[in-house]
Tab-separated table of C-alpha atoms in Angstrom:
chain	number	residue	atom	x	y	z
Y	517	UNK	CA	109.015	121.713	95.073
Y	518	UNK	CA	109.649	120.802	91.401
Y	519	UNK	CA	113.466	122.571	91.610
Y	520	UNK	CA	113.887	120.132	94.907
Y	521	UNK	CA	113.186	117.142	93.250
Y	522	UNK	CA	115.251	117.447	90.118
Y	523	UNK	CA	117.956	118.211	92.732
Y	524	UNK	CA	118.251	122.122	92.544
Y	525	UNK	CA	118.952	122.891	95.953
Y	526	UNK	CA	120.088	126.774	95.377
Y	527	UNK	CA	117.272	127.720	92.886
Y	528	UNK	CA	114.644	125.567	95.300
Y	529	UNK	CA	115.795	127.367	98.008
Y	530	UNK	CA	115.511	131.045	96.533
Y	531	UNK	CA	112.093	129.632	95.511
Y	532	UNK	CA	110.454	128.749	98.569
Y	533	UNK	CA	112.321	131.958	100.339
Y	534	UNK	CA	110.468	134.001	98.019
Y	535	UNK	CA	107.046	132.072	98.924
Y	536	UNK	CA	107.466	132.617	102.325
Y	537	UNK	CA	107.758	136.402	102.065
Y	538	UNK	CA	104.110	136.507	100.267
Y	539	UNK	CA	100.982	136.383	102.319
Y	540	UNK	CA	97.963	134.275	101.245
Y	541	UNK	CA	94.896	136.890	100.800
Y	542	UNK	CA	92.420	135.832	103.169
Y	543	UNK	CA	89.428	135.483	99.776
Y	544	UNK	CA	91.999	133.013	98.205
Y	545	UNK	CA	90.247	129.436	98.007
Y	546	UNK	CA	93.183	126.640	97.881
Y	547	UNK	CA	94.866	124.640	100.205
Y	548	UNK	CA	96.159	126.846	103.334
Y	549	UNK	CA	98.093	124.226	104.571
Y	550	UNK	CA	100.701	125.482	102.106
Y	551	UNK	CA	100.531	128.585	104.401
Y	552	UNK	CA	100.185	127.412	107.225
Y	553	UNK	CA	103.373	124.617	107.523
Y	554	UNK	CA	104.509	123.171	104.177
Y	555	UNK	CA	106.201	125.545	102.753
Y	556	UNK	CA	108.267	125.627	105.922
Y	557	UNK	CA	108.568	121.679	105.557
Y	558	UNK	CA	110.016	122.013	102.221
Y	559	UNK	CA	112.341	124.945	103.432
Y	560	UNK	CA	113.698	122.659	106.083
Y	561	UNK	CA	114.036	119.852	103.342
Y	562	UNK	CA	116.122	122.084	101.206
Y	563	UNK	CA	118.228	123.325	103.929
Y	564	UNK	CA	119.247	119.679	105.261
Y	565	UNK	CA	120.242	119.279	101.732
Y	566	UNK	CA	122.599	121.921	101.557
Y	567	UNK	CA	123.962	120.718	104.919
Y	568	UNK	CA	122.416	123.409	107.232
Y	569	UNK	CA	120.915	121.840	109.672
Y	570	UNK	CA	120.193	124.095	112.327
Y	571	UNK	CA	118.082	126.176	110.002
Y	572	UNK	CA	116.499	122.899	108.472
Y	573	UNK	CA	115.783	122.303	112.086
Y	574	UNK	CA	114.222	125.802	112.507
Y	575	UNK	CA	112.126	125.148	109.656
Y	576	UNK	CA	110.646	121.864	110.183
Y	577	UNK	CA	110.343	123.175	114.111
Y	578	UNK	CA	107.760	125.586	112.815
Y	579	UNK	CA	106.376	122.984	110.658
Y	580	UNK	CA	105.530	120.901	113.288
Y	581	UNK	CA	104.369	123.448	115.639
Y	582	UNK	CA	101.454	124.134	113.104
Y	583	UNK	CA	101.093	120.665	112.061
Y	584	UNK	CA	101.552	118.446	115.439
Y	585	UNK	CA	99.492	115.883	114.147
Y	586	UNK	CA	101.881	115.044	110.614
Y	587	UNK	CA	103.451	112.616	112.054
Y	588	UNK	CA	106.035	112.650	108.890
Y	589	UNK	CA	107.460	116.265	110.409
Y	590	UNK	CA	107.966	114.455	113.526
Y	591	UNK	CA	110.051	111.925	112.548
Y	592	UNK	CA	111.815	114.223	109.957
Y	593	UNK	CA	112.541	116.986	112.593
Y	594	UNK	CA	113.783	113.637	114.238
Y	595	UNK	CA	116.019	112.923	112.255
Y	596	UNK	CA	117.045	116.562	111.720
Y	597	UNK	CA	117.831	116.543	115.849
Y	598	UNK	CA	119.888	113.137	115.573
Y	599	UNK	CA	122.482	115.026	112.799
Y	600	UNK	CA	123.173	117.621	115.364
Y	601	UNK	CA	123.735	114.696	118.209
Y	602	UNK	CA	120.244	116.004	119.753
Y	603	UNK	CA	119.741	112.719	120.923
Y	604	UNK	CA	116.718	113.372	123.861
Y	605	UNK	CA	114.775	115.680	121.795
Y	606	UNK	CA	115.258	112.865	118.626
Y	607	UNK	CA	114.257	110.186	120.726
Y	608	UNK	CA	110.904	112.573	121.748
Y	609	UNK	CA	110.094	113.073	118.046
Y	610	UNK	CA	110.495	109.275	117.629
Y	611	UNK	CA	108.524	108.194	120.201
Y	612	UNK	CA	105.693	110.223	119.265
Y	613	UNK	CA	106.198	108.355	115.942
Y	614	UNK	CA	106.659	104.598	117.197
Y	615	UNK	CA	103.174	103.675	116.645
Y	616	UNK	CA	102.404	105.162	113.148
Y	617	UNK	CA	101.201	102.612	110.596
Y	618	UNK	CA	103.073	104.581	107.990
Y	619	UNK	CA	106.132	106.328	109.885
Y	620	UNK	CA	106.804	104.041	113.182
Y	621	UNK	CA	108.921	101.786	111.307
Y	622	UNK	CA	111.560	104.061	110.261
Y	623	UNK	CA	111.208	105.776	113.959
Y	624	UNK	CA	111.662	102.470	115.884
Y	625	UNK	CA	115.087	101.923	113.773
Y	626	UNK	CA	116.044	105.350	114.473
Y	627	UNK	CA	114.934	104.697	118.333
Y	628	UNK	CA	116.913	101.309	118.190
Y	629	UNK	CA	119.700	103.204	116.465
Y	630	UNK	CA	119.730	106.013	119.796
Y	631	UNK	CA	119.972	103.107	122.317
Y	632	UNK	CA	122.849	101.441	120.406
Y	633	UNK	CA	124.962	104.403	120.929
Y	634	UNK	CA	123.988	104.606	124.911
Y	635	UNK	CA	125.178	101.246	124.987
Y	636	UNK	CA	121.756	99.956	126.161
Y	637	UNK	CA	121.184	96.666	123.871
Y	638	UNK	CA	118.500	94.813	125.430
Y	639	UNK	CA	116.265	97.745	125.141
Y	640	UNK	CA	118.006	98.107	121.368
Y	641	UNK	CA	117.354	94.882	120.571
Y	642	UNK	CA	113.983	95.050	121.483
Y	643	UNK	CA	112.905	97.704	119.576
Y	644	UNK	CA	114.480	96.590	116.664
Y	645	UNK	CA	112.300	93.581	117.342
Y	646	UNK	CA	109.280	95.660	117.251
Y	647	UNK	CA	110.259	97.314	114.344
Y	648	UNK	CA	110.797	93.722	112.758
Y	649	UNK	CA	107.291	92.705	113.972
Y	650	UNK	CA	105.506	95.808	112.031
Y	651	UNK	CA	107.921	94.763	108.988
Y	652	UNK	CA	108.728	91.670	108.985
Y	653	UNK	CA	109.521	91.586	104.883
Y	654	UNK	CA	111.955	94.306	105.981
């Protein structure tokens, strides 16, 4: 984590590779979520750094999977789905999102931002409305 936030991308990445290939021992006190999804979160961070997205994707997939209620892996495998113009599945991750206190903002842009490109601007412009309303200093 420390080599991805001073911007080390190749070292980070050879980093958390090497975490995932140990095990936690089952005595070990500590915080299993490491385990159990954020070390794949943090892979899939990295890896949309370095531009490879469909692994990013892979990671943050299994993030989610083991952490459906982290609503900020939702709307980051979200995001990760809009790069590869995986517009439906975005727009699922988004949804799911829409109503966060913390995360719905930046999904309702990105869900404004989907219906934009289908040409569908009422239904843009009212989410962007909504997103306004939860924001309005934005």
């Amino acid at each position: 984590n420390a080599l991805a936030k001073l911007g080390n991308w190749d070292r980070a990445l050879e980093a958390i590779q090497r975490s995932l290939s140990l095990e936690w021992p089952i005595h070990l006190a500590g915080d299993r979520s490491i385990e159990a999804f954020k070390r794949h979160a943090l892979q899939g961070q990295i890896l949309a750094q370095l531009g490879r997205i469909e692994e990013a994707l892979e990671s943050m997939d299994h993030a989610v999977q083991n952490a459906p209620n982290h609503t900020s892996l939702q709307l980051a495998r979200g995001v990760l789905y809009r790069h590869l113009g995986r517009d439906a599945e975005a727009q699922a991750d988004f949804d799911a999102v829409a109503d966060d206190p913390y995360f719905g903002f930046e999904a309702r842009l990105h869900l404004g931002q989907i219906q934009t490109k289908r040409y569908n601007f009422k239904a843009a412009a009212d989410i962007f409305r909504s997103a306004w309303l939860m924001e309005p200093s934005s």
